[in-house]
Amino acid sequence: MDKPVIVFAANRGYALTNSRESLIRRFLDQGWRVVVATADDQESASLVSLGAVLEKVVFNRGGLSPGADWRAYRRLLAIYRRWRPRLIQHFHAKPVILGTLAARQALGDSVGISNAITGLGHAFITGGVGARLAVLGYAASMPRGDVAIFQNRDDRQLFLDRGWVSNDQARLIASSGVDLERFSVVNRADRKERAPVIVMLGRLLKQKGIPEFVEVARRIRQRWPKARFLLAGEEDLIHPDAVSADWVRDQDGVEYLGRLSDVGPLLAQADLLLFPSYREGTPRVVLEAAATGLPTVGFDVPGVREAVRDGETGFLVRDRDLDALTERVSTLLEDKTQRLAMGKAARRMVKADFDVRAIERQYLGGYRELGLEVRGAISPWLS
């Protein structure tokens, strides 16, 4: 093939369009052939319209499925043998584990492998057989990669402590970045007094804190009966940790909006983001909210503590402490001055540390270290 090839592998197209499209465009503009190994969905189709090539792979998300995982592994083997890429960028647990093993079997050391750990998710939260299998998968695959990108310090340290990666492999690139032009500042200071609006965005999973959001809504509405709690996110019933949309709709005081193609209007009407997730990579929704000048209240857990500076851009409380979570939400609903000040600080934080263009240049810097000729790169290391 006359063009160099790069493969992006992820659970589904949304993960690539929502946070990696600019990176994909960069490679296309520089004359690379871009292959996306992911689900055949609307989002991956949009990448094809840009010039990428779709190779369909079905990854079973959220748990062990020996048959589906074997089929995904064999599919990746075939893709890598067909395209013989110079670089493969994996996102998410199954693509990282299965893809790294498949790439080394198919291509040996002739391909550069970059693995992005975007969060440790269900297996590490619930423990049990799933966690043990994830441990075996990471132990077998991560040493075979060239670069391991982490979105938060906790995950990076965990992998280092367990010997799954070396210091030479590990890089910290906090988050996938935020487009500051798309998420501009919202003027909430001149907003007329009205019932407060508290929002949450996330897939309908227990680990995302859906039950906690519902419970805080119930408690807050005892004092502010007209307070609105708006929840947006897609149902994911194949996931072992799923919460059904019907259950959410049955909860008093919570308005379920489904999956939104554009979260901007929802963030614009919000006064506060409540994000009680149990663990994250670095939650993009918190950074997008911050970019509009919105403070966040959440648990002090890996990933979330990267996106919220306690007492400055919002509040963090002890994991699963619903009393403290409710108290902090109440504090910000009562004190508009503090709420607005935290929102301004949140915007400054995103502008300084999470601009998507800077994040993209760090990824390119990591690729350059692997010997790829790419323009626009800067050092991938963050302290």
Tab-separated table of C-alpha atoms in Angstrom:
chain	number	residue	atom	x	y	z
A	1	MET	CA	0.000	0.000	0.000
A	2	ASP	CA	1.319	3.420	-0.884
A	3	LYS	CA	-0.191	5.206	2.112
A	4	PRO	CA	0.864	4.507	5.700
A	5	VAL	CA	-1.971	2.979	7.727
A	6	ILE	CA	-3.147	3.733	11.260
A	7	VAL	CA	-5.916	1.767	12.982
A	8	PHE	CA	-8.154	3.172	15.708
A	9	ALA	CA	-9.943	0.403	17.645
A	10	ALA	CA	-12.728	1.138	20.123
A	11	ASN	CA	-15.892	-0.414	21.529
A	12	ARG	CA	-18.116	1.723	19.319
A	13	GLY	CA	-18.044	4.611	16.897
A	14	TYR	CA	-19.300	7.140	19.439
A	15	ALA	CA	-16.039	6.854	21.373
A	16	LEU	CA	-14.141	7.932	18.270
A	17	THR	CA	-16.437	10.658	16.939
A	18	ASN	CA	-17.091	12.304	20.273
A	19	SER	CA	-13.490	12.764	21.332
A	20	ARG	CA	-11.090	11.558	18.619
A	21	GLU	CA	-12.517	12.915	15.391
A	22	SER	CA	-10.044	15.781	15.283
A	23	LEU	CA	-7.152	13.333	15.660
A	24	ILE	CA	-8.536	11.151	12.871
A	25	ARG	CA	-8.949	14.197	10.640
A	26	ARG	CA	-5.317	15.111	11.324
A	27	PHE	CA	-4.067	11.768	10.000
A	28	LEU	CA	-6.360	11.915	6.970
A	29	ASP	CA	-5.132	15.424	6.171
A	30	GLN	CA	-1.534	14.246	6.397
A	31	GLY	CA	-2.095	11.523	3.818
A	32	TRP	CA	-2.577	8.503	6.055
A	33	ARG	CA	-5.118	5.779	5.463
A	34	VAL	CA	-7.235	5.600	8.616
A	35	VAL	CA	-8.993	2.360	9.519
A	36	VAL	CA	-11.532	2.323	12.346
A	37	ALA	CA	-12.119	-1.089	13.923
A	38	THR	CA	-15.347	-0.679	15.814
A	39	ALA	CA	-19.112	-1.173	15.704
A	40	ASP	CA	-21.034	-0.505	12.519
A	41	ASP	CA	-23.133	2.366	13.850
A	42	GLN	CA	-24.179	5.867	12.896
A	43	GLU	CA	-21.088	7.446	14.412
A	44	SER	CA	-18.621	5.182	12.633
A	45	ALA	CA	-20.503	5.882	9.397
A	46	SER	CA	-19.774	9.570	9.900
A	47	LEU	CA	-16.052	8.759	10.079
A	48	VAL	CA	-16.338	6.847	6.826
A	49	SER	CA	-17.829	9.976	5.262
A	50	LEU	CA	-14.614	11.790	6.211
A	51	GLY	CA	-12.493	9.228	4.394
A	52	ALA	CA	-11.839	6.554	7.039
A	53	VAL	CA	-12.323	2.853	6.320
A	54	LEU	CA	-14.638	0.912	8.635
A	55	GLU	CA	-13.749	-2.631	9.664
A	56	LYS	CA	-16.645	-3.912	11.731
A	57	VAL	CA	-15.814	-5.522	15.073
A	58	VAL	CA	-18.369	-6.444	17.739
A	59	PHE	CA	-16.972	-6.107	21.259
A	60	ASN	CA	-19.001	-7.460	24.158
A	61	ARG	CA	-18.915	-4.600	26.648
A	62	GLY	CA	-19.111	-4.878	30.410
A	63	GLY	CA	-18.323	-8.518	31.117
A	64	LEU	CA	-16.948	-11.883	30.074
A	65	SER	CA	-18.342	-13.518	26.948
A	66	PRO	CA	-15.896	-16.219	25.755
A	67	GLY	CA	-17.580	-16.747	22.392
A	68	ALA	CA	-17.929	-13.051	21.551
A	69	ASP	CA	-14.428	-12.262	22.821
A	70	TRP	CA	-12.896	-15.047	20.719
A	71	ARG	CA	-14.730	-13.820	17.634
A	72	ALA	CA	-13.524	-10.249	18.275
A	73	TYR	CA	-9.962	-11.504	18.689
A	74	ARG	CA	-10.090	-13.451	15.424
A	75	ARG	CA	-11.617	-10.472	13.650
A	76	LEU	CA	-8.836	-8.181	14.855
A	77	LEU	CA	-6.232	-10.695	13.712
A	78	ALA	CA	-7.721	-10.613	10.222
A	79	ILE	CA	-7.894	-6.800	10.148
A	80	TYR	CA	-4.306	-6.330	11.263
A	81	ARG	CA	-3.019	-8.927	8.798
A	82	ARG	CA	-4.947	-7.321	5.968
A	83	TRP	CA	-3.943	-3.698	6.571
A	84	ARG	CA	-0.509	-4.174	8.207
A	85	PRO	CA	-0.679	-0.771	9.958
A	86	ARG	CA	2.316	1.154	11.213
A	87	LEU	CA	0.410	2.167	14.343
A	88	ILE	CA	-2.613	0.866	16.228
A	89	GLN	CA	-4.393	3.015	18.812
A	90	HIS	CA	-6.645	0.992	21.138
A	91	PHE	CA	-9.299	2.470	23.429
A	92	HIS	CA	-11.314	0.604	26.130
A	93	ALA	CA	-10.597	-2.665	27.924
A	94	LYS	CA	-11.610	-5.267	25.336
A	95	PRO	CA	-9.895	-3.563	22.371
A	96	VAL	CA	-6.771	-2.959	24.488
A	97	ILE	CA	-6.491	-6.546	25.730
A	98	LEU	CA	-7.669	-8.450	22.670
A	99	GLY	CA	-6.201	-5.983	20.186
A	100	THR	CA	-2.715	-5.929	21.666
A	101	LEU	CA	-2.471	-9.718	21.736
A	102	ALA	CA	-3.848	-9.954	18.201
A	103	ALA	CA	-1.497	-7.278	16.867
A	104	ARG	CA	1.616	-8.938	18.230
A	105	GLN	CA	0.526	-12.317	16.879
A	106	ALA	CA	-0.291	-10.868	13.471
A	107	LEU	CA	2.556	-8.395	13.006
A	108	GLY	CA	5.170	-9.003	15.681
A	109	ASP	CA	7.303	-5.973	16.442
A	110	SER	CA	6.686	-4.324	13.071
A	111	VAL	CA	3.723	-2.314	14.424
A	112	GLY	CA	3.577	0.384	17.089
A	113	ILE	CA	0.862	-0.172	19.690
A	114	SER	CA	-0.588	2.631	21.799
A	115	ASN	CA	-3.118	1.631	24.456
A	116	ALA	CA	-5.375	4.225	26.090
A	117	ILE	CA	-6.848	3.288	29.464
A	118	THR	CA	-9.965	5.456	29.535
A	119	GLY	CA	-11.234	4.043	32.830
A	120	LEU	CA	-11.340	0.696	34.616
A	121	GLY	CA	-15.103	0.385	34.728
A	122	HIS	CA	-17.367	-2.446	35.756
A	123	ALA	CA	-14.888	-5.236	36.458
A	124	PHE	CA	-12.729	-3.240	38.846
A	125	ILE	CA	-15.745	-1.756	40.634
A	126	THR	CA	-17.644	-4.997	41.205
A	127	GLY	CA	-14.724	-7.355	41.815
A	128	GLY	CA	-15.268	-11.095	41.542
A	129	VAL	CA	-14.558	-13.249	38.488
A	130	GLY	CA	-14.759	-10.280	36.107
A	131	ALA	CA	-12.053	-8.410	38.002
A	132	ARG	CA	-9.766	-11.453	38.128
A	133	LEU	CA	-10.119	-12.006	34.400
A	134	ALA	CA	-9.475	-8.320	33.687
A	135	VAL	CA	-6.316	-8.556	35.803
A	136	LEU	CA	-5.136	-11.554	33.768
A	137	GLY	CA	-5.954	-9.745	30.530
A	138	TYR	CA	-4.074	-6.577	31.423
A	139	ALA	CA	-1.121	-8.561	32.792
A	140	ALA	CA	-0.860	-10.497	29.532
A	141	SER	CA	-1.397	-7.612	27.108
A	142	MET	CA	-0.068	-4.357	28.545
A	143	PRO	CA	3.657	-5.306	28.611
A	144	ARG	CA	3.353	-6.076	24.881
A	145	GLY	CA	2.272	-2.549	24.001
A	146	ASP	CA	4.672	0.295	23.278
A	147	VAL	CA	2.782	3.156	24.908
A	148	ALA	CA	0.191	3.114	27.691
A	149	ILE	CA	-1.825	6.326	28.010
A	150	PHE	CA	-3.685	6.987	31.255
A	151	GLN	CA	-6.281	9.659	31.898
A	152	ASN	CA	-5.686	9.872	35.640
A	153	ARG	CA	-2.899	9.345	38.130
A	154	ASP	CA	-4.714	6.628	40.100
A	155	ASP	CA	-5.005	4.270	37.131
A	156	ARG	CA	-1.435	4.971	36.065
A	157	GLN	CA	-0.095	4.166	39.531
A	158	LEU	CA	-2.189	1.006	39.785
A	159	PHE	CA	-0.752	-0.358	36.529
A	160	LEU	CA	2.777	0.584	37.578
A	161	ASP	CA	2.377	-1.008	41.016
A	162	ARG	CA	1.127	-4.262	39.514
A	163	GLY	CA	3.941	-4.367	36.979
A	164	TRP	CA	1.638	-4.265	33.949
A	165	VAL	CA	3.521	-1.311	32.462
A	166	SER	CA	6.908	0.266	32.979
A	167	ASN	CA	7.734	3.901	33.566
A	168	ASP	CA	9.038	4.042	30.018
A	169	GLN	CA	5.653	2.959	28.652
A	170	ALA	CA	3.335	4.944	30.911
A	171	ARG	CA	2.116	8.393	29.941
A	172	LEU	CA	-0.424	10.636	31.596
A	173	ILE	CA	-2.667	12.558	29.212
A	174	ALA	CA	-5.514	13.857	31.329
A	175	SER	CA	-8.810	13.386	29.471
A	176	SER	CA	-9.672	13.402	25.790
A	177	GLY	CA	-10.027	17.182	25.889
A	178	VAL	CA	-12.831	19.691	25.394
A	179	ASP	CA	-13.607	21.835	22.374
A	180	LEU	CA	-13.747	25.297	23.930
A	181	GLU	CA	-15.403	26.738	20.844
A	182	ARG	CA	-18.245	24.243	20.977
A	183	PHE	CA	-18.702	24.576	24.742
A	184	SER	CA	-18.611	28.301	25.372
A	185	VAL	CA	-19.323	30.188	28.596
A	186	VAL	CA	-22.968	30.579	29.580
A	187	ASN	CA	-23.987	33.776	31.370
A	188	ARG	CA	-25.782	32.520	34.461
A	189	ALA	CA	-25.247	35.666	36.529
A	190	ASP	CA	-28.131	37.570	34.893
A	191	ARG	CA	-30.483	34.593	34.963
A	192	LYS	CA	-33.864	35.409	36.503
A	193	GLU	CA	-34.685	33.670	39.754
A	194	ARG	CA	-36.428	30.370	39.101
A	195	ALA	CA	-36.509	26.796	40.325
A	196	PRO	CA	-32.954	25.399	40.288
A	197	VAL	CA	-31.978	22.935	37.558
A	198	ILE	CA	-29.588	20.105	38.459
A	199	VAL	CA	-28.409	17.862	35.632
A	200	MET	CA	-26.554	14.627	35.142
A	201	LEU	CA	-25.298	13.004	31.933
A	202	GLY	CA	-24.191	9.413	31.679
A	203	ARG	CA	-25.124	5.926	30.531
A	204	LEU	CA	-27.847	4.271	32.594
A	205	LEU	CA	-25.537	2.156	34.745
A	206	LYS	CA	-25.403	1.761	38.509
A	207	GLN	CA	-21.665	2.504	38.457
A	208	LYS	CA	-22.397	5.892	36.900
A	209	GLY	CA	-24.312	6.821	40.054
A	210	ILE	CA	-27.843	6.733	38.653
A	211	PRO	CA	-29.414	5.449	41.921
A	212	GLU	CA	-27.492	8.101	43.882
A	213	PHE	CA	-28.688	10.861	41.563
A	214	VAL	CA	-32.272	9.711	42.090
A	215	GLU	CA	-31.873	9.593	45.881
A	216	VAL	CA	-30.283	13.045	46.110
A	217	ALA	CA	-33.123	14.379	43.949
A	218	ARG	CA	-35.646	12.906	46.382
A	219	ARG	CA	-33.906	14.512	49.374
A	220	ILE	CA	-33.337	17.910	47.790
A	221	ARG	CA	-36.932	18.165	46.620
A	222	GLN	CA	-38.129	17.839	50.188
A	223	ARG	CA	-36.679	21.316	50.712
A	224	TRP	CA	-36.955	22.684	47.160
A	225	PRO	CA	-40.113	20.994	45.806
A	226	LYS	CA	-39.825	22.760	42.461
A	227	ALA	CA	-36.179	21.869	41.856
A	228	ARG	CA	-35.729	20.073	38.538
A	229	PHE	CA	-33.425	17.084	38.205
A	230	LEU	CA	-32.708	16.289	34.552
A	231	LEU	CA	-30.952	13.074	33.528
A	232	ALA	CA	-29.657	12.425	30.010
A	233	GLY	CA	-27.972	9.268	28.798
A	234	GLU	CA	-28.527	6.130	26.794
A	235	GLU	CA	-29.946	2.873	28.042
A	236	ASP	CA	-27.468	-0.025	27.859
A	237	LEU	CA	-29.427	-3.138	28.799
A	238	ILE	CA	-26.751	-5.584	27.581
A	239	HIS	CA	-24.425	-4.285	30.299
A	240	PRO	CA	-24.464	-6.330	33.538
A	241	ASP	CA	-24.669	-3.103	35.544
A	242	ALA	CA	-27.609	-1.671	33.604
A	243	VAL	CA	-30.399	0.481	34.971
A	244	SER	CA	-33.514	0.469	32.808
A	245	ALA	CA	-35.009	3.631	31.373
A	246	ASP	CA	-38.407	2.486	32.663
A	247	TRP	CA	-37.050	2.396	36.213
A	248	VAL	CA	-35.723	5.951	35.858
A	249	ARG	CA	-39.020	7.189	34.457
A	250	ASP	CA	-40.841	5.714	37.440
A	251	GLN	CA	-38.799	7.783	39.909
A	252	ASP	CA	-40.560	10.871	41.254
A	253	GLY	CA	-38.764	14.158	40.698
A	254	VAL	CA	-36.389	12.995	37.939
A	255	GLU	CA	-36.957	13.882	34.284
A	256	TYR	CA	-35.331	11.413	31.909
A	257	LEU	CA	-34.339	12.943	28.556
A	258	GLY	CA	-32.857	9.904	26.826
A	259	ARG	CA	-29.674	10.132	24.809
A	260	LEU	CA	-28.917	13.599	23.476
A	261	SER	CA	-27.030	14.222	20.253
A	262	ASP	CA	-26.064	17.658	21.576
A	263	VAL	CA	-25.655	18.183	25.319
A	264	GLY	CA	-24.957	21.911	24.966
A	265	PRO	CA	-28.557	23.135	25.409
A	266	LEU	CA	-29.002	21.007	28.530
A	267	LEU	CA	-25.807	22.328	30.100
A	268	ALA	CA	-26.847	25.870	29.197
A	269	GLN	CA	-30.031	25.681	31.261
A	270	ALA	CA	-28.368	23.963	34.219
A	271	ASP	CA	-27.304	25.565	37.495
A	272	LEU	CA	-25.290	22.596	38.746
A	273	LEU	CA	-23.905	19.275	37.528
A	274	LEU	CA	-24.366	16.348	39.903
A	275	PHE	CA	-22.033	13.512	38.929
A	276	PRO	CA	-21.967	10.653	41.486
A	277	SER	CA	-19.996	8.156	39.370
A	278	TYR	CA	-18.028	5.444	41.178
A	279	ARG	CA	-14.921	5.610	38.981
A	280	GLU	CA	-13.874	7.238	35.696
A	281	GLY	CA	-10.940	7.831	33.375
A	282	THR	CA	-11.396	11.581	33.324
A	283	PRO	CA	-15.108	12.328	32.817
A	284	ARG	CA	-15.574	14.384	29.685
A	285	VAL	CA	-19.048	15.524	30.712
A	286	VAL	CA	-17.642	17.196	33.828
A	287	LEU	CA	-15.127	19.076	31.693
A	288	GLU	CA	-17.757	20.050	29.127
A	289	ALA	CA	-19.946	21.367	31.918
A	290	ALA	CA	-16.986	23.236	33.394
A	291	ALA	CA	-16.280	24.810	30.003
A	292	THR	CA	-19.743	26.422	30.124
A	293	GLY	CA	-19.056	27.736	33.640
A	294	LEU	CA	-20.888	25.026	35.553
A	295	PRO	CA	-19.618	23.633	38.897
A	296	THR	CA	-19.856	19.926	39.746
A	297	VAL	CA	-20.604	17.932	42.886
A	298	GLY	CA	-19.398	14.332	42.881
A	299	PHE	CA	-17.573	11.593	44.732
A	300	ASP	CA	-13.846	11.808	45.457
A	301	VAL	CA	-12.911	8.842	43.278
A	302	PRO	CA	-10.335	8.148	40.559
A	303	GLY	CA	-10.918	10.220	37.459
A	304	VAL	CA	-13.499	12.540	38.963
A	305	ARG	CA	-10.876	14.073	41.224
A	306	GLU	CA	-8.899	14.942	38.073
A	307	ALA	CA	-11.831	16.977	36.721
A	308	VAL	CA	-13.109	18.643	39.906
A	309	ARG	CA	-10.932	20.713	42.201
A	310	ASP	CA	-12.580	20.410	45.578
A	311	GLY	CA	-13.664	23.748	46.989
A	312	GLU	CA	-12.593	25.591	43.816
A	313	THR	CA	-14.519	24.277	40.799
A	314	GLY	CA	-17.052	22.261	42.777
A	315	PHE	CA	-17.186	19.821	45.670
A	316	LEU	CA	-15.973	16.259	46.165
A	317	VAL	CA	-17.251	14.060	48.987
A	318	ARG	CA	-16.378	10.612	50.286
A	319	ASP	CA	-17.400	7.773	47.964
A	320	ARG	CA	-21.084	6.758	48.395
A	321	ASP	CA	-21.666	9.322	51.180
A	322	LEU	CA	-25.172	10.426	50.229
A	323	ASP	CA	-25.553	12.705	53.260
A	324	ALA	CA	-22.460	14.702	52.298
A	325	LEU	CA	-23.434	14.678	48.622
A	326	THR	CA	-26.860	16.115	49.452
A	327	GLU	CA	-25.348	18.706	51.791
A	328	ARG	CA	-22.937	19.976	49.123
A	329	VAL	CA	-25.697	20.245	46.531
A	330	SER	CA	-27.769	22.177	49.064
A	331	THR	CA	-24.851	24.501	49.774
A	332	LEU	CA	-24.517	25.507	46.134
A	333	LEU	CA	-28.250	25.865	45.600
A	334	GLU	CA	-28.400	28.248	48.553
A	335	ASP	CA	-25.354	30.323	47.604
A	336	LYS	CA	-25.564	31.670	44.071
A	337	THR	CA	-22.422	33.777	44.530
A	338	GLN	CA	-20.311	30.746	45.400
A	339	ARG	CA	-21.905	28.720	42.634
A	340	LEU	CA	-21.053	31.331	40.012
A	341	ALA	CA	-17.505	31.772	41.357
A	342	MET	CA	-16.884	28.039	41.160
A	343	GLY	CA	-18.258	27.995	37.632
A	344	LYS	CA	-15.830	30.710	36.543
A	345	ALA	CA	-12.956	28.812	38.132
A	346	ALA	CA	-14.070	25.665	36.318
A	347	ARG	CA	-13.928	27.426	32.966
A	348	ARG	CA	-10.419	28.732	33.706
A	349	MET	CA	-9.301	25.219	34.651
A	350	VAL	CA	-10.566	23.689	31.398
A	351	LYS	CA	-9.009	26.438	29.312
A	352	ALA	CA	-5.639	25.999	31.010
A	353	ASP	CA	-5.459	22.204	31.231
A	354	PHE	CA	-8.000	20.439	29.020
A	355	ASP	CA	-8.181	22.184	25.644
A	356	VAL	CA	-8.756	19.427	23.066
A	357	ARG	CA	-6.092	20.850	20.747
A	358	ALA	CA	-3.411	20.546	23.410
A	359	ILE	CA	-4.529	17.002	24.231
A	360	GLU	CA	-4.353	16.075	20.546
A	361	ARG	CA	-0.808	17.415	20.271
A	362	GLN	CA	0.216	15.257	23.238
A	363	TYR	CA	-1.115	12.146	21.503
A	364	LEU	CA	0.796	13.086	18.374
A	365	GLY	CA	3.906	13.586	20.478
A	366	GLY	CA	3.595	10.026	21.748
A	367	TYR	CA	3.236	8.742	18.191
A	368	ARG	CA	6.325	10.661	17.128
A	369	GLU	CA	8.293	8.906	19.865
A	370	LEU	CA	7.319	5.652	18.154
A	371	GLY	CA	8.938	6.859	14.957
A	372	LEU	CA	5.887	8.173	13.111
A	373	GLU	CA	6.222	11.277	11.015
A	374	VAL	CA	3.361	13.474	12.243
A	375	ARG	CA	3.067	17.228	12.375
A	376	GLY	CA	1.825	19.314	15.281
A	377	ALA	CA	3.191	17.165	18.099
A	378	ILE	CA	4.283	18.273	21.551
A	379	SER	CA	5.649	16.289	24.494
A	380	PRO	CA	3.087	13.713	25.705
A	381	TRP	CA	4.249	13.823	29.310
A	382	LEU	CA	2.200	15.479	32.020
A	383	SER	CA	3.360	15.610	35.604
